[in-house]
Coordinates of C-alpha atoms in Angstrom, one line a residue:
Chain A
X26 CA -32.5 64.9 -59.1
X27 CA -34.8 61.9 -60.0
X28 CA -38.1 62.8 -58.0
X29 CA -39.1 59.1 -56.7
X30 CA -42.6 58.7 -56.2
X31 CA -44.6 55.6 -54.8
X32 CA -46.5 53.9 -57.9
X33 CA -50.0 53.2 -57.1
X34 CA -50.6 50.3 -59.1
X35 CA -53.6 51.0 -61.7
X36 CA -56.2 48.3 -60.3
X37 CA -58.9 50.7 -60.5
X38 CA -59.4 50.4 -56.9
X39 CA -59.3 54.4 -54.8
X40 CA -55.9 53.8 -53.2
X41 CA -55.9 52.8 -49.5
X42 CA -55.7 55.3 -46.2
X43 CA -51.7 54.2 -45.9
X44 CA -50.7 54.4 -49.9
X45 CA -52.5 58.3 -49.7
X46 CA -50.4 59.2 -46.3
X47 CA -47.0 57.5 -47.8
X48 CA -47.9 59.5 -51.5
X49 CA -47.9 62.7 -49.2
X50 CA -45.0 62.2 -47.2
X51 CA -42.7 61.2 -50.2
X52 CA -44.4 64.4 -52.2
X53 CA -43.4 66.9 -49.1
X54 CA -40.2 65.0 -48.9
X55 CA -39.1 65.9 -52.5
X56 CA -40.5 69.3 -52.2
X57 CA -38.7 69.9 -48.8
X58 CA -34.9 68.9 -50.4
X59 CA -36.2 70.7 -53.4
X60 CA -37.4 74.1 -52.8
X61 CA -36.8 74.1 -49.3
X62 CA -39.1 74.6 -46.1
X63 CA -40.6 78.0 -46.6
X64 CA -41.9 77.6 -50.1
X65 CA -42.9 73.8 -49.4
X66 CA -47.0 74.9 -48.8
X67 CA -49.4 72.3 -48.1
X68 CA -51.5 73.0 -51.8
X69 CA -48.0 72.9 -53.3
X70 CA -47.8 68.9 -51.3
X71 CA -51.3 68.3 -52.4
X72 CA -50.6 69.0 -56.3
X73 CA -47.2 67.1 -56.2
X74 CA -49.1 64.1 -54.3
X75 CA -52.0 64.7 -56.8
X76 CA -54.9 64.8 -53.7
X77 CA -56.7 67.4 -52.5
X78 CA -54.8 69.8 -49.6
X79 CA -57.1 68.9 -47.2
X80 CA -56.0 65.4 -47.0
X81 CA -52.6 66.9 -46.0
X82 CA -53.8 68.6 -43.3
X83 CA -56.1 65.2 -42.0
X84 CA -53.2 63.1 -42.0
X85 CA -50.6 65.5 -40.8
X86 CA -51.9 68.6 -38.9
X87 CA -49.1 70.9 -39.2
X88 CA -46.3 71.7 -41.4
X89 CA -43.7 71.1 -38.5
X90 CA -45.2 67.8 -38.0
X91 CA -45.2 66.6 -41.5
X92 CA -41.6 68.4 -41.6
X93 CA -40.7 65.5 -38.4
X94 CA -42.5 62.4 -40.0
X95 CA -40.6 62.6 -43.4
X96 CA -37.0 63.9 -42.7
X97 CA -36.3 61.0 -39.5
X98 CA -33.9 58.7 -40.9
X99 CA -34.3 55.4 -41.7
X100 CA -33.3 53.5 -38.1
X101 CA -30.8 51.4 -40.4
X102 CA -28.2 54.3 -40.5
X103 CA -28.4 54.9 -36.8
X104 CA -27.8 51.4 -36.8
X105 CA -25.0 51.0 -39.3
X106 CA -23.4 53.6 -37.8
X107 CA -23.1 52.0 -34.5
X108 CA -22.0 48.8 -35.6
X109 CA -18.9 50.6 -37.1
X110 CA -16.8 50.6 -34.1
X111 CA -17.1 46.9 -33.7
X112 CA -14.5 45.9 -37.1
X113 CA -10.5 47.0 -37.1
X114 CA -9.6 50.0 -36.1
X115 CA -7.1 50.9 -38.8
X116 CA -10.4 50.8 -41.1
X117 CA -13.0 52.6 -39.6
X118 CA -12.5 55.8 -41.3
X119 CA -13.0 53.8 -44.9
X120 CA -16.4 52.1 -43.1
X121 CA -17.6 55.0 -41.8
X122 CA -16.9 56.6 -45.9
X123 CA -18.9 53.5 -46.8
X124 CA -22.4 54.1 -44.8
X125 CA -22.3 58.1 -45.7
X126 CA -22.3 57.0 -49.6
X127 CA -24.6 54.5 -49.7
X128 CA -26.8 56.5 -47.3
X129 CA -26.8 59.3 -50.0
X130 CA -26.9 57.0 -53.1
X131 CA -30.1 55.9 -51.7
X132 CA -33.1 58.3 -53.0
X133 CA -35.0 57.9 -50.2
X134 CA -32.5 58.9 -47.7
X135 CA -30.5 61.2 -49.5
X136 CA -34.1 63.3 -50.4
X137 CA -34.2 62.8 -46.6
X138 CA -30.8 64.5 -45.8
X139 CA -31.2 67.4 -48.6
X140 CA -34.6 68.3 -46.6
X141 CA -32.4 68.5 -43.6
X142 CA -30.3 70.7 -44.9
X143 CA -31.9 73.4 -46.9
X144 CA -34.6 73.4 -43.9
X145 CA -31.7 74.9 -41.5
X146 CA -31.1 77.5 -43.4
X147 CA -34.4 78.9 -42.3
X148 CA -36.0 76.5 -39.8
X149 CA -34.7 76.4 -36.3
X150 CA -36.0 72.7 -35.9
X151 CA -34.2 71.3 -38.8
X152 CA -31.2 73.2 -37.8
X153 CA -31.6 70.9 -34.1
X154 CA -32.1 67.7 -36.2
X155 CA -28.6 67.9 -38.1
X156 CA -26.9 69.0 -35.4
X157 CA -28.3 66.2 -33.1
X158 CA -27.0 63.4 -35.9
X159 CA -24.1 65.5 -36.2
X160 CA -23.4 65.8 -32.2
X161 CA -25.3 62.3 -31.1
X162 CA -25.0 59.9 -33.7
X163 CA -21.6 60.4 -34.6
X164 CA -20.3 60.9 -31.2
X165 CA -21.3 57.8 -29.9
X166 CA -19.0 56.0 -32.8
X167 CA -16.3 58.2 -31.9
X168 CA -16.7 57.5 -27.8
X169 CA -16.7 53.7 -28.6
X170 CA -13.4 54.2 -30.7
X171 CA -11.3 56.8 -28.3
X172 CA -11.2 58.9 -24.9
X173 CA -9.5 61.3 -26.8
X174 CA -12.2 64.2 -27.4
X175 CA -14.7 62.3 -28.9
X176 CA -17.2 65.3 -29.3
X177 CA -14.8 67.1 -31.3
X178 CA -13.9 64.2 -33.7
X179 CA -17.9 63.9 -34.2
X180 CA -18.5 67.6 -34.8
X181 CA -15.0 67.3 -37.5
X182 CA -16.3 64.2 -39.0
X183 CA -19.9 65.6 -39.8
X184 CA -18.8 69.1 -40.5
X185 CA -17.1 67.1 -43.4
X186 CA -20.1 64.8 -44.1
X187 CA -22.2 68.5 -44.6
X188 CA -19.5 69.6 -47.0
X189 CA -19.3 66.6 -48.9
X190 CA -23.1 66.7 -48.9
X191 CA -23.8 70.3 -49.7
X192 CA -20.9 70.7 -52.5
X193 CA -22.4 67.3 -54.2
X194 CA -25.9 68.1 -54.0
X195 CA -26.9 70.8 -53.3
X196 CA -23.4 73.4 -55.2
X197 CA -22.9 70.5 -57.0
X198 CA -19.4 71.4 -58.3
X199 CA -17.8 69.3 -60.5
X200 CA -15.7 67.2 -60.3
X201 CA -17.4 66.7 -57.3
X202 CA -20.7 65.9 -58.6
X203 CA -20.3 63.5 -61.1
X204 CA -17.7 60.8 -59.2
X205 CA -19.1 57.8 -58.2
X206 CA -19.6 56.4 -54.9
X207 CA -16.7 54.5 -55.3
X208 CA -14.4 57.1 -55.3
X209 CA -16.2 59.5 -53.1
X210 CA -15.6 56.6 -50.8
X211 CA -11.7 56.6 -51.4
X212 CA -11.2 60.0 -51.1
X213 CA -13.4 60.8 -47.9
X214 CA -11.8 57.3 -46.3
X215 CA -8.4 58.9 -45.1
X216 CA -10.3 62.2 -43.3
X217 CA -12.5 60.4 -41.6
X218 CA -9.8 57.8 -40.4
X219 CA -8.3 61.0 -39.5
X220 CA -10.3 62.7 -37.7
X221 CA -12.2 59.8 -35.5
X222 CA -8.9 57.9 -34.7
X223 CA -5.5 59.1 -35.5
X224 CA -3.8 61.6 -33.1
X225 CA -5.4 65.4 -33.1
X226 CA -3.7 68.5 -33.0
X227 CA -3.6 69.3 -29.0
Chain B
X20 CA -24.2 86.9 -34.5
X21 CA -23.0 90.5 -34.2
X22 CA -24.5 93.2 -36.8
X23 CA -21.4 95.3 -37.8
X24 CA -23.2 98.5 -39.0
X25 CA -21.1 101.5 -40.4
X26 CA -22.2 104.2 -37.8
X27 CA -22.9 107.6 -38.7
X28 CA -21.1 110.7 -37.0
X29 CA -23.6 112.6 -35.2
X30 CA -22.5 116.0 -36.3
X31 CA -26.4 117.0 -37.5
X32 CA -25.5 117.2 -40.9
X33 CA -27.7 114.3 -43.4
X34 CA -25.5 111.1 -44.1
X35 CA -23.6 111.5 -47.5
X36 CA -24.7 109.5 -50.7
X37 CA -21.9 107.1 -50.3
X38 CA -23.0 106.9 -46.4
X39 CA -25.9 105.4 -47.3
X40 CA -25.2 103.4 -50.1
X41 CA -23.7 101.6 -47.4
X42 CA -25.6 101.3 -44.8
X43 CA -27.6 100.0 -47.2
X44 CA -25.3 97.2 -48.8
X45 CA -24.3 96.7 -44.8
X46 CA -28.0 95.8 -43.7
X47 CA -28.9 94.3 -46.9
X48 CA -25.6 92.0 -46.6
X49 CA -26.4 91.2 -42.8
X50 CA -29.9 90.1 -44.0
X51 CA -29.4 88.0 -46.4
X52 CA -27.0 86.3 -44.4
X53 CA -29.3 85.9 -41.0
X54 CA -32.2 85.2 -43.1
X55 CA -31.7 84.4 -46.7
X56 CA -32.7 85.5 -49.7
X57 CA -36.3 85.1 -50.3
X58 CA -37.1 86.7 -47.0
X59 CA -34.6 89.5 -47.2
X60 CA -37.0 91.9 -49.1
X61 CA -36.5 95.6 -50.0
X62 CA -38.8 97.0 -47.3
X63 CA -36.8 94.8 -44.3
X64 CA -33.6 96.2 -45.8
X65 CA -34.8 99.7 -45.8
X66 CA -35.9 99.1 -42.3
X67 CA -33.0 97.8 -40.9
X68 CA -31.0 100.5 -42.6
X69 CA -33.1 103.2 -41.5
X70 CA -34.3 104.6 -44.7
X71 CA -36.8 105.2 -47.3
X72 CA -37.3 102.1 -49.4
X73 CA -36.9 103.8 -52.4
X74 CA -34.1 104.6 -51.7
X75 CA -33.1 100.6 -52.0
X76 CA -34.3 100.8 -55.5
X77 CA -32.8 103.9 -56.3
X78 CA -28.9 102.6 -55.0
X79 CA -29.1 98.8 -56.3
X80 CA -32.4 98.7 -58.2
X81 CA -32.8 95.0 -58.3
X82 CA -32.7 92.7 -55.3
X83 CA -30.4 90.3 -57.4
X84 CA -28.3 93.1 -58.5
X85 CA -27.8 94.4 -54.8
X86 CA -27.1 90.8 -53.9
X87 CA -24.1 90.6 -56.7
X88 CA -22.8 93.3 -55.3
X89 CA -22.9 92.5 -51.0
X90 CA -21.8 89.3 -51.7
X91 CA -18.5 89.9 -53.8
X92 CA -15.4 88.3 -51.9
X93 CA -13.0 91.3 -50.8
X94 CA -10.1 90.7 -53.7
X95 CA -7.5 90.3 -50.5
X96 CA -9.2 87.2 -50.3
X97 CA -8.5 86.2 -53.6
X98 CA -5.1 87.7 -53.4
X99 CA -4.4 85.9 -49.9
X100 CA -5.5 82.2 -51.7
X101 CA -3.2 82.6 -55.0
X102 CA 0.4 84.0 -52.9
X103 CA -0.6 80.6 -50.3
X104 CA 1.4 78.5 -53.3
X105 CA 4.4 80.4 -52.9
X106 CA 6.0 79.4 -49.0
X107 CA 6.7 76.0 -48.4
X108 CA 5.2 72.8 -49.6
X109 CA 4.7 71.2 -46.4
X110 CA 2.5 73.8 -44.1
X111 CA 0.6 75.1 -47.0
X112 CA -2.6 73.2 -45.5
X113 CA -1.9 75.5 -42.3
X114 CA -1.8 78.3 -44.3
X115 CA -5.3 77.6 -46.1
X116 CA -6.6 76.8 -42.9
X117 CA -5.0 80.4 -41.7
X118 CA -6.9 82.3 -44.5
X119 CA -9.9 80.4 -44.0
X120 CA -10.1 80.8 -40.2
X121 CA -9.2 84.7 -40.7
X122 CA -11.5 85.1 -43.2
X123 CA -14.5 83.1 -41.5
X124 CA -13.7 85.5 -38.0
X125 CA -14.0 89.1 -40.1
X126 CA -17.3 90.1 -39.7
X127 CA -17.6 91.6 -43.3
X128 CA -16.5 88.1 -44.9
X129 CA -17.9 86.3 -42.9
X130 CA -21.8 87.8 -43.7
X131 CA -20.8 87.4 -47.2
X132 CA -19.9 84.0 -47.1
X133 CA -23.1 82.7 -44.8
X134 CA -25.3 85.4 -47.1
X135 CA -24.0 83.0 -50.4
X136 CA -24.2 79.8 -48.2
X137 CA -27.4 80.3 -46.9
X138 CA -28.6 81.8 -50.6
X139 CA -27.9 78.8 -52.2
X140 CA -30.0 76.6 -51.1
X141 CA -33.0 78.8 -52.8
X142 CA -31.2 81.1 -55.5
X143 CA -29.3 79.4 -58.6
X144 CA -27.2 83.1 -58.6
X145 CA -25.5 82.3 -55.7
X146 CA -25.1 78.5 -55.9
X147 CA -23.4 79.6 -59.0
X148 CA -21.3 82.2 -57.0
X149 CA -19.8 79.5 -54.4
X150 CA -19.1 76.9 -56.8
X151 CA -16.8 79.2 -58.8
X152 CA -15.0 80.0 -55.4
X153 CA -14.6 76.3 -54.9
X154 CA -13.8 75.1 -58.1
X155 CA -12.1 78.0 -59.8
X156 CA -10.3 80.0 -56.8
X157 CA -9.2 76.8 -54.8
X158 CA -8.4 75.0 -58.0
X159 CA -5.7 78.0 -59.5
X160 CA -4.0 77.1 -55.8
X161 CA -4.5 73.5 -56.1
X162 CA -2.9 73.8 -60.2
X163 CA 0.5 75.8 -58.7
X164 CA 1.2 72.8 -56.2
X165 CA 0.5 69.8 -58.4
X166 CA -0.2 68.2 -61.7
X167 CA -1.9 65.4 -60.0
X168 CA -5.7 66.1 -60.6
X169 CA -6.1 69.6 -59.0
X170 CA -10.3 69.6 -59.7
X171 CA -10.5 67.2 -57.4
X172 CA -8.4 68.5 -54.8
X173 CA -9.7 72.1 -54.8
X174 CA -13.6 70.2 -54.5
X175 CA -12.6 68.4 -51.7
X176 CA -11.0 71.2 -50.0
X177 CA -14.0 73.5 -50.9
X178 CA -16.5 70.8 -49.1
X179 CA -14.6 71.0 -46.1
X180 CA -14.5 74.9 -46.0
X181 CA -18.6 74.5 -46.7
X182 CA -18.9 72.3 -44.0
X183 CA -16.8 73.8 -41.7
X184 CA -18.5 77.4 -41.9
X185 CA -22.0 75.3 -42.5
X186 CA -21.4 73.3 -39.4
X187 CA -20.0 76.1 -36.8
X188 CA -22.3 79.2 -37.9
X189 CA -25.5 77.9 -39.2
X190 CA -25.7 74.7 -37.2
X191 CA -23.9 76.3 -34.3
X192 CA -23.1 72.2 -33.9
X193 CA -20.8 72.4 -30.6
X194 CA -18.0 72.0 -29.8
X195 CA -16.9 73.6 -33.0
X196 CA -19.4 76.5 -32.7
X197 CA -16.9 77.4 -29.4
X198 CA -13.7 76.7 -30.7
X199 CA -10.8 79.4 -30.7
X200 CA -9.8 80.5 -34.5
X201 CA -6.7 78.6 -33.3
X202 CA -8.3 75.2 -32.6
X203 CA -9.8 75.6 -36.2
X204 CA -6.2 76.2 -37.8
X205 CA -5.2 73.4 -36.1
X206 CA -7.8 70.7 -36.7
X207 CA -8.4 72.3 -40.6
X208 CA -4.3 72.0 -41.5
X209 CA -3.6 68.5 -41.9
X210 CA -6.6 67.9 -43.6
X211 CA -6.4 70.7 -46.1
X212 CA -2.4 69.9 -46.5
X213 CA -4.3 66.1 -47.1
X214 CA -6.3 67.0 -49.8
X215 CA -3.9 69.6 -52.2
X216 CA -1.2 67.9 -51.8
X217 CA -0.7 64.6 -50.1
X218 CA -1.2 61.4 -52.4
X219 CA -4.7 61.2 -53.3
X220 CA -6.5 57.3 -53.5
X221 CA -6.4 56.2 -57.0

C-alpha cells in the first residue's frame, strides 16, 4: 500500500500548528489500517510523523480520540450515498458499486476504511463505527428505495461491501486484488441491485 | 459467544495426555478467536485451560505452531465444498449457502474461522491461511461448474462468505447478527448461485 503523506513544502520555515496536527493524523491513519489499533503507540505516530510524541499527545489527548478524528469519513460519501436513491431504479445497484470503488481507490479514504476494519477486530469503538455506516448510512438508501425490509438489505449490502473490502485489501486474494475499479464495479453491480431492490427471499 | 470447552469426567483420576492436549488447543482456539493473535499469549491460554504454562510449550511449543494446528478446517468441510458440484446446477448456490451457514453455526468451525479472520488482520500466517480457502478451496468448486473464469468467481464468493461471518459475528451488525441459519440460506443462495454460475459482466 502507497503510504501518502502530506508534503511540507521545503521553505525553511518550522511548519505551521495545522500542517503538524494534519502530518499526525495522516501518520496514525496509515499506522491504524497498517498495523492495526493495539500496536499503533503514540511514539510509533510520532516517528512515522517525524515530531516529537509529545506533540501527539498536545494535539490529540488520547488514543481513542485521535482513533475518532482520523477514521470519520469524508462527509462526501455520506453524501454520495444519499443522493443514490434519487437516479433510476433499475441502476442503483451499479451506482451504489460506483461510490464503494471510488471511495476505496481514493488513499485517503480507503486508509480510512482499512483503520476501521482492523480496529474492530480488537476495539469495541471501531467495531460501533462500521456497524453504524453499515446499519445507518446504508439503510437510509435502502428506506428511500423500498418498504420491503430495508434494514436487512443495508446489513446484506455492507456485509458485501466488508467482504469485498477485506478480501481486496486486507487477504488480498487474487484475482481479486489486482482488477481494476472498473470491473470491481461490474461484478459487485448485479448484488447490490440485488439485494437493495429486487424481490428477497421471504 | 459460547466457550465450548471439552469437560473432564470427574472420576478423581488426573486428565489423560490427550485430555489436555485439548483442552489446550480448545482454549487456545477460543482465544485467538475472541481476542486475536497478538493478545492470545501462552500464559492466557494456560489460564483459561487450567494448567501449567509449560505445559503449552511442552504440547505445541510455538504459538505459531499451536495456531496452525487450532485453526485447520475439519476436512468434512473440505469434503462437504468439493461433492457441492455434483447435485444440480441450478440450487448449487443454496447448497453453498447450506455448508456455509452449517459451518458458521458449529461452534468448533466457527472459532476457527473468526480465530483466522480475526488473525489476519495482524499475522501474514493466517492471512495466508484464508486466502487459500478462498481462492484454492472455492475455486476447485467454482472449476467443476464452469470454464468461464472460475478465479474470479470463487473470490467473489469468498468476499461474501468474509463479509458475511465478518459482518454477523465480529460486528454483530443487526439484523443479520439475529437472523435464523435459515434466513442466511435464504438471503446467501441466489447470490452465491450469482456468482459461480450465472453469467458474469464482461
Amino acid at each position: 500500500m502507497t503510504v501518502s503523506r502530506p508534503t511540507t513544502k521545503r521553505t525553511g520555515r518550522r511548519p505551521g500548528v495545522s500542517d503538524t496536527r494534519d502530518q499526525i493524523a495522516t501518520a496514525a491513519r496509515t499506522l491504524f489500517a497498517e498495523v492495526g489499533y493495539e500496536q499503533t503507540t503514540f511514539r510509533r505516530i510520532a516517528t512515522t510523523a517525524g515530531v516529537d510524541p509529545a506533540l501527539v499527545v498536545h494535539f490529540f489527548g488520547s488514543k481513542e480520540e485521535l482513533f475518532r478524528h482520523v477514521v470519520a469519513l469524508p462527509q462526501t460519501v455520506a453524501d454520495a450515498l444519499e443522493r443514490l436513491a434519487e437516479g433510476p431504479r433499475e441502476t442503483v445497484g451499479r451506482r451504489v458499486a460506483e461510490v464503494v470503488t471510488s471511495t476505496l481507490e481514493d488513499p485517503v479514504s480507503r486508509t480510512t476504511i482499512l483503520a476501521r476494519i482492523r480496529a474492530t477486530t480488537t476495539h469495541p469503538y471501531a467495531a460501533q463505527l462500521v456497524r453504524e455506516t453499515v446499519t445507518q448510512d446504508l439503510a437510509r438508501l435502502a428506506a428511500a428505495l423500498t418498504d420491503d425490509r430495508p434494514q436487512t438489505r443495508a446489513v446484506l449490502a455492507g456485509a458485501q461491501i466488508v467482504g469485498l473490502t477485506f478480501t481486496r485489501y486486507v487477504l488480498r486474494a487474487e484475482p481479486l486484488a489486482s482488477m481494476s475499479p472498473g470491473e470491481i464495479t461490474d461484478q459487485m453491480a448485479p448484488v447490490f441491485q440485488h439485494y437493495l431492490v429486487e424481490p428477497l427471499a421471504s
